[in-house]
Amino acid sequence: MALRVNKAVQRLAPYVTPAQDPWRSVHRRDICKLDWNEGKGVSARVRRLAQQLIQDDATFNWYPDCEAIDLTRVIARHVGVPESYVLTFPGSDVGLETACRTFMEAGDRVLIPVPNYDNFRVYAQSVGCEVVPWQVGRPFRFDIGSVREAVRQHRATAIYISNPNNPCGYAVGRPDIIDLCAEFPEVAFVVDEAYIDFCPEHSCAADVARRDNLIVSRTFSKAFGLAGLRLGFVVSAAGNIRNLQKLRNGKNISRLAQELGQLLIGSYDEVRNWVANVAAARDYLTLELTRRGANVFPSAANFLLVEMKGAKEVTAGLKRYGVYVRDRSQMIPDCLRISITDLADGRRLIEALDRYRSDSSLSA
């Protein structure tokens, strides 16, 4: 007999991940992977430290530091908050999921501006929340007046904001978020800053000391390039952190992730250099795609939302040339999303797009 399934899970539509074809390919190193917004490689210093840690047979069999004390200290200094305001997780997704399990329950109404990162919707619905999608129309801007109206109209108990927004790329101004937190002190504001290193002026992480209804998540998967090691953190008022701690499993953050996280924050100038390279590649791709008739939406992150005819077919066609992008046409008609890494990958994408169009016209 089948096991009884939680009613909220029975009703749940799962988050849909991109195709995992690159992991199945024997030519993995030749793939231009622009579908999941990962950072571009790691430095030689990071690789050397990883090798040293793996070869350390004296402590390799130990559980990691469950409190991640050294990493927490470095993160707190980097963000500009006390250590008691920081809690580390094996990826920011786990931090977001834990926030839902800690601060939300059945019957709560969670407002999510859409299009948006869909995993948070899954986490909220899994604990029985009613998710209220609030449509952000083109050209995709965060209008604070409309948000105020939506919070009041739907009597929202929480709102999720990805900043910059994924998949659209627009950034939400820090003053707007802080004003909303002040105006609706009974509403939990969950701000996902996965891409904030590309526009740090919009971060509200340092404001958690003044707004105890503000929860900010960060990741090492994007600008830091550690997506495969799963490391992230949450910044919030000390009382919120203590409650999150009740559900956190500290053993889940490997020693390798903790040590590399410290190294990367300590060498943040390297991250800034890569962010500058991303900005240059973003400008190049915006120009070249526009020249080819695409509508490119402005972005503050390491990706572009691109509107072009036959986006789904283009996504599939580019794979033939070893280039992977993300089809977003089910969420936004005729749109795909392109991760930005550097100029070399940008040029390879344009070359593949031109070849795809040329080959398609010949076979028509």
Coordinates of C-alpha atoms in Angstrom, one line a residue:
M1 CA 0.0 0.0 0.0
A2 CA 1.3 3.5 -0.9
L3 CA 2.4 5.7 1.9
R4 CA 0.1 8.6 2.9
V5 CA 1.4 11.8 1.4
N6 CA 1.2 15.2 3.1
K7 CA -1.9 17.1 1.6
A8 CA 0.2 20.2 0.8
V9 CA 2.7 18.0 -1.1
Q10 CA -0.1 16.2 -3.0
R11 CA -1.3 19.5 -4.4
L12 CA 2.3 20.7 -5.2
A13 CA 3.6 21.4 -8.7
P14 CA 7.4 20.8 -8.5
Y15 CA 10.1 23.2 -9.5
V16 CA 11.3 22.4 -13.0
T17 CA 15.1 22.3 -13.4
P18 CA 17.0 22.8 -16.7
A19 CA 18.0 19.8 -18.8
Q20 CA 20.8 17.9 -17.2
D21 CA 22.3 16.9 -20.5
P22 CA 25.7 18.4 -19.8
W23 CA 26.3 15.9 -17.0
R24 CA 25.6 13.0 -19.4
S25 CA 28.0 14.3 -22.1
V26 CA 31.4 12.8 -22.6
H27 CA 32.4 16.1 -24.0
R28 CA 31.6 18.1 -20.9
R29 CA 34.6 20.4 -21.0
D30 CA 33.6 21.5 -24.5
I31 CA 30.1 22.6 -23.5
C32 CA 29.3 26.3 -23.2
K33 CA 26.9 26.2 -20.3
L34 CA 24.8 29.3 -20.1
D35 CA 21.6 27.9 -18.7
W36 CA 21.8 28.1 -14.9
N37 CA 23.7 31.4 -14.1
E38 CA 26.7 29.7 -12.5
G39 CA 29.9 31.6 -12.0
K40 CA 32.8 31.1 -14.4
G41 CA 35.4 28.6 -13.0
V42 CA 37.5 29.1 -9.8
S43 CA 40.9 30.6 -9.3
A44 CA 44.1 28.6 -8.9
R45 CA 44.2 29.5 -5.2
V46 CA 40.8 28.0 -4.6
R47 CA 41.8 24.8 -6.4
R48 CA 45.0 24.5 -4.4
L49 CA 43.2 24.9 -1.1
A50 CA 40.6 22.3 -2.1
Q51 CA 43.4 19.8 -2.9
Q52 CA 45.1 20.5 0.5
L53 CA 41.9 20.0 2.4
I54 CA 41.1 16.7 0.6
Q55 CA 44.7 15.4 1.4
D56 CA 44.4 16.4 5.1
D57 CA 43.9 12.8 6.4
A58 CA 44.1 14.0 10.0
T59 CA 40.6 15.6 10.1
F60 CA 39.0 14.6 6.7
N61 CA 36.9 12.0 8.5
W62 CA 35.6 14.5 11.1
Y63 CA 32.2 16.1 10.9
P64 CA 32.6 19.8 9.9
D65 CA 32.3 22.7 12.4
C66 CA 28.5 22.6 12.8
E67 CA 28.4 26.3 13.9
A68 CA 30.7 27.4 11.0
I69 CA 32.2 29.9 13.4
D70 CA 35.1 31.1 11.3
L71 CA 32.9 31.4 8.1
T72 CA 30.2 33.2 10.0
R73 CA 32.7 35.7 11.4
V74 CA 34.0 36.4 7.9
I75 CA 30.5 36.7 6.4
A76 CA 29.3 39.1 9.1
R77 CA 32.3 41.4 8.5
H78 CA 31.7 41.3 4.8
V79 CA 28.0 42.1 5.0
G80 CA 28.4 44.6 7.9
V81 CA 26.3 43.0 10.6
P82 CA 27.0 41.3 14.0
E83 CA 27.8 37.6 13.9
S84 CA 24.5 36.8 15.7
Y85 CA 22.6 38.1 12.6
V86 CA 24.1 35.5 10.2
L87 CA 23.3 31.8 9.7
T88 CA 25.0 29.6 7.1
F89 CA 23.3 26.9 5.0
P90 CA 24.2 24.4 2.3
G91 CA 23.0 26.7 -0.4
S92 CA 20.6 29.7 -0.1
D93 CA 17.8 27.4 -1.2
V94 CA 18.0 25.6 2.1
G95 CA 18.0 28.9 3.9
L96 CA 14.8 30.0 2.0
E97 CA 13.1 26.7 2.7
T98 CA 14.0 26.9 6.4
A99 CA 12.6 30.4 6.5
C100 CA 9.3 29.1 5.2
R101 CA 9.2 26.3 7.7
T102 CA 10.1 28.6 10.5
F103 CA 8.0 31.7 9.8
M104 CA 5.0 30.5 7.7
E105 CA 2.2 28.1 8.2
A106 CA -1.0 26.8 6.6
G107 CA -3.4 29.6 5.8
D108 CA -0.7 32.3 5.4
R109 CA -0.9 34.3 2.2
V110 CA 2.5 34.8 0.4
L111 CA 2.7 37.4 -2.3
I112 CA 5.2 36.6 -5.1
P113 CA 5.8 39.1 -7.9
V114 CA 5.9 37.0 -11.1
P115 CA 7.8 36.1 -13.2
N116 CA 10.2 35.0 -10.4
Y117 CA 12.4 32.3 -9.1
D118 CA 9.9 29.4 -8.7
N119 CA 11.5 27.4 -6.0
F120 CA 10.3 29.7 -3.3
R121 CA 6.7 29.1 -4.4
V122 CA 7.3 25.4 -3.8
Y123 CA 8.7 26.0 -0.3
A124 CA 5.8 28.2 0.7
Q125 CA 3.1 25.8 -0.6
S126 CA 4.8 22.8 1.0
V127 CA 4.0 24.2 4.4
G128 CA 0.4 25.0 3.4
C129 CA 0.6 28.6 2.4
E130 CA -1.6 30.2 -0.2
V131 CA 0.7 31.7 -2.8
V132 CA -0.7 34.8 -4.4
P133 CA 1.1 35.6 -7.7
W134 CA 1.3 39.3 -8.5
Q135 CA 2.0 39.8 -12.2
V136 CA 4.7 42.3 -13.1
G137 CA 4.0 43.4 -16.6
R138 CA 6.5 44.4 -19.3
P139 CA 8.9 46.1 -19.3
F140 CA 9.4 44.4 -15.9
R141 CA 9.8 47.0 -13.2
F142 CA 9.1 46.8 -9.5
D143 CA 6.4 49.4 -8.8
I144 CA 6.2 50.1 -5.1
G145 CA 2.7 51.6 -5.3
S146 CA 1.4 48.5 -7.0
V147 CA 3.1 46.3 -4.3
R148 CA 1.5 48.3 -1.5
E149 CA -1.9 47.8 -3.1
A150 CA -1.4 44.1 -3.6
V151 CA -0.2 43.6 0.0
R152 CA -3.4 45.3 1.3
Q153 CA -5.8 43.7 -1.2
H154 CA -4.6 40.2 -0.5
R155 CA -3.8 40.7 3.2
A156 CA -0.4 39.2 2.6
T157 CA 1.5 37.8 5.6
A158 CA 4.8 37.5 3.6
I159 CA 6.3 38.7 0.3
Y160 CA 9.2 37.2 -1.6
I161 CA 11.4 39.4 -3.7
S162 CA 14.4 38.2 -5.7
N163 CA 16.7 41.1 -6.1
P164 CA 17.8 41.4 -8.9
N165 CA 14.8 39.5 -10.2
N166 CA 15.3 36.1 -11.7
P167 CA 14.5 35.7 -14.7
C168 CA 13.8 39.3 -15.7
G169 CA 17.0 40.9 -14.4
Y170 CA 15.5 44.1 -13.0
A171 CA 16.8 45.4 -9.6
V172 CA 14.7 46.7 -6.7
G173 CA 15.9 49.8 -5.0
R174 CA 17.0 49.4 -1.4
P175 CA 14.9 52.4 -0.2
D176 CA 11.8 50.8 -1.7
I177 CA 12.3 47.6 0.2
I178 CA 13.1 49.4 3.5
D179 CA 10.0 51.6 3.1
L180 CA 7.8 48.6 2.6
C181 CA 9.2 46.9 5.6
A182 CA 8.5 50.0 7.7
E183 CA 5.0 50.4 6.3
F184 CA 4.0 46.7 6.9
P185 CA 5.8 45.6 10.1
E186 CA 3.5 42.6 10.4
V187 CA 4.5 41.3 6.9
A188 CA 7.7 39.1 6.5
F189 CA 9.8 40.4 3.7
V190 CA 12.0 37.6 2.3
V191 CA 14.6 39.1 -0.1
D192 CA 16.7 36.7 -2.2
E193 CA 20.0 38.4 -3.0
A194 CA 21.5 35.6 -5.0
Y195 CA 22.7 38.0 -7.7
I196 CA 23.3 41.1 -5.5
D197 CA 27.1 41.0 -6.1
F198 CA 26.4 42.3 -9.6
C199 CA 24.6 45.4 -8.1
P200 CA 25.7 45.7 -4.5
E201 CA 24.2 49.2 -4.1
H202 CA 20.8 47.6 -3.9
S203 CA 21.5 45.3 -1.0
C204 CA 19.4 45.6 2.1
A205 CA 21.3 43.0 4.1
A206 CA 22.9 45.5 6.5
D207 CA 19.4 46.9 7.3
V208 CA 18.2 43.8 9.2
A209 CA 19.3 45.4 12.5
R210 CA 16.6 48.1 12.0
R211 CA 13.9 45.8 10.4
D212 CA 13.1 42.6 12.3
N213 CA 10.6 41.6 9.6
L214 CA 13.4 41.4 7.0
I215 CA 15.1 38.2 6.0
V216 CA 17.8 38.3 3.4
S217 CA 19.4 35.2 1.7
R218 CA 22.7 35.1 -0.2
T219 CA 24.6 32.4 -2.1
F220 CA 28.1 31.5 -3.1
S221 CA 26.8 29.9 -6.4
K222 CA 26.8 32.9 -8.6
A223 CA 29.5 35.6 -8.4
F224 CA 31.7 33.3 -6.2
G225 CA 31.4 30.3 -8.6
L226 CA 30.8 27.6 -5.9
A227 CA 27.5 26.3 -7.2
G228 CA 28.7 22.7 -7.0
L229 CA 29.7 22.9 -3.3
R230 CA 26.4 24.3 -2.1
L231 CA 27.0 27.2 0.3
G232 CA 24.8 30.1 1.3
F233 CA 23.6 32.1 4.3
V234 CA 20.7 34.1 5.7
V235 CA 21.0 37.5 7.3
S236 CA 18.2 38.6 9.7
A237 CA 17.6 40.0 13.2
A238 CA 19.2 37.9 16.0
G239 CA 15.8 36.6 17.3
N240 CA 14.9 35.4 13.8
I241 CA 18.3 33.7 13.5
R242 CA 17.8 31.8 16.8
N243 CA 14.5 30.5 15.5
L244 CA 16.0 29.4 12.2
Q245 CA 18.7 27.7 14.1
K246 CA 16.1 25.2 15.5
L247 CA 15.6 23.6 12.1
R248 CA 19.2 23.9 10.8
N249 CA 21.4 20.9 10.4
G250 CA 24.9 22.2 10.8
K251 CA 26.5 19.0 9.6
N252 CA 25.2 19.8 6.1
I253 CA 27.9 22.4 5.4
S254 CA 31.1 20.6 4.5
R255 CA 34.5 21.6 5.7
L256 CA 35.5 22.1 2.1
A257 CA 32.7 24.6 1.5
Q258 CA 33.4 26.5 4.8
E259 CA 37.1 26.9 4.0
L260 CA 36.6 27.9 0.4
G261 CA 33.9 30.4 1.4
Q262 CA 36.3 32.1 3.7
L263 CA 39.0 32.2 1.0
L264 CA 36.7 33.8 -1.6
I265 CA 35.3 36.5 0.7
G266 CA 38.9 37.2 1.8
S267 CA 39.8 37.7 -1.9
Y268 CA 36.7 39.6 -2.9
D269 CA 38.7 41.8 -5.3
E270 CA 38.9 38.8 -7.6
V271 CA 35.1 38.6 -7.5
R272 CA 34.8 42.3 -8.4
N273 CA 37.1 41.8 -11.4
W274 CA 34.9 38.9 -12.7
V275 CA 31.8 41.1 -12.1
A276 CA 33.3 43.8 -14.2
N277 CA 34.0 41.2 -17.0
V278 CA 30.4 40.1 -16.8
A279 CA 29.2 43.7 -17.3
A280 CA 31.4 44.0 -20.4
A281 CA 30.1 40.7 -21.8
R282 CA 26.5 41.8 -20.9
D283 CA 26.9 45.0 -23.0
Y284 CA 28.4 43.0 -25.9
L285 CA 25.6 40.4 -25.9
T286 CA 22.9 43.1 -25.6
L287 CA 24.3 44.9 -28.7
E288 CA 24.8 41.8 -30.8
L289 CA 21.4 40.2 -29.9
T290 CA 19.6 43.5 -30.6
R291 CA 21.3 43.7 -34.0
R292 CA 19.9 40.3 -34.8
G293 CA 16.3 41.4 -34.1
A294 CA 15.9 40.2 -30.5
N295 CA 14.3 42.2 -27.7
V296 CA 16.8 42.2 -24.8
F297 CA 15.5 43.3 -21.4
P298 CA 17.8 45.4 -19.2
S299 CA 19.5 43.4 -16.5
A300 CA 21.5 44.1 -13.3
A301 CA 22.6 40.5 -13.0
N302 CA 24.8 37.9 -14.8
F303 CA 22.1 36.9 -17.3
L304 CA 19.8 38.4 -19.9
L305 CA 16.2 37.8 -20.6
V306 CA 15.8 37.8 -24.4
E307 CA 12.6 37.8 -26.4
M308 CA 12.9 36.2 -29.8
K309 CA 10.6 34.3 -32.2
G310 CA 10.8 30.6 -31.6
A311 CA 12.6 30.8 -28.3
K312 CA 11.9 27.2 -27.4
E313 CA 13.2 26.0 -30.8
V314 CA 16.3 28.2 -30.6
T315 CA 17.1 26.8 -27.1
A316 CA 16.9 23.2 -28.5
G317 CA 18.8 24.2 -31.7
L318 CA 21.8 25.8 -29.9
K319 CA 22.5 22.5 -28.1
R320 CA 23.6 21.0 -31.4
Y321 CA 26.5 23.5 -31.3
G322 CA 27.3 22.8 -27.6
V323 CA 25.7 25.9 -26.2
Y324 CA 23.0 25.6 -23.5
V325 CA 20.6 28.4 -22.6
R326 CA 17.4 28.3 -20.6
D327 CA 14.0 28.3 -22.3
R328 CA 11.6 30.5 -20.4
S329 CA 8.8 30.6 -22.9
Q330 CA 6.4 28.7 -20.6
M331 CA 6.8 31.5 -18.1
I332 CA 7.2 34.4 -20.5
P333 CA 6.1 33.8 -24.1
D334 CA 8.9 33.8 -26.7
C335 CA 11.6 34.3 -24.1
L336 CA 14.8 32.6 -23.2
R337 CA 17.4 33.4 -20.6
I338 CA 21.2 33.5 -21.3
S339 CA 23.8 33.3 -18.5
I340 CA 26.7 35.7 -18.9
T341 CA 30.2 34.5 -18.0
D342 CA 32.7 36.3 -20.2
L343 CA 33.3 37.7 -23.7
A344 CA 34.6 34.4 -25.0
D345 CA 31.4 32.6 -24.1
G346 CA 29.4 35.5 -25.4
R347 CA 31.1 35.3 -28.8
R348 CA 30.6 31.6 -28.9
L349 CA 26.9 32.0 -28.3
I350 CA 26.5 34.6 -31.1
E351 CA 28.4 32.3 -33.4
A352 CA 26.2 29.3 -32.5
L353 CA 23.1 31.5 -33.0
D354 CA 24.2 32.6 -36.4
R355 CA 25.0 29.0 -37.4
Y356 CA 21.7 27.8 -36.2
R357 CA 19.8 30.4 -38.2
S358 CA 21.9 29.7 -41.3
D359 CA 21.4 26.0 -41.1
S360 CA 17.7 26.3 -40.3
S361 CA 17.2 28.5 -43.4
L362 CA 19.1 26.1 -45.6
S363 CA 16.9 23.1 -44.4
A364 CA 13.6 25.1 -44.7

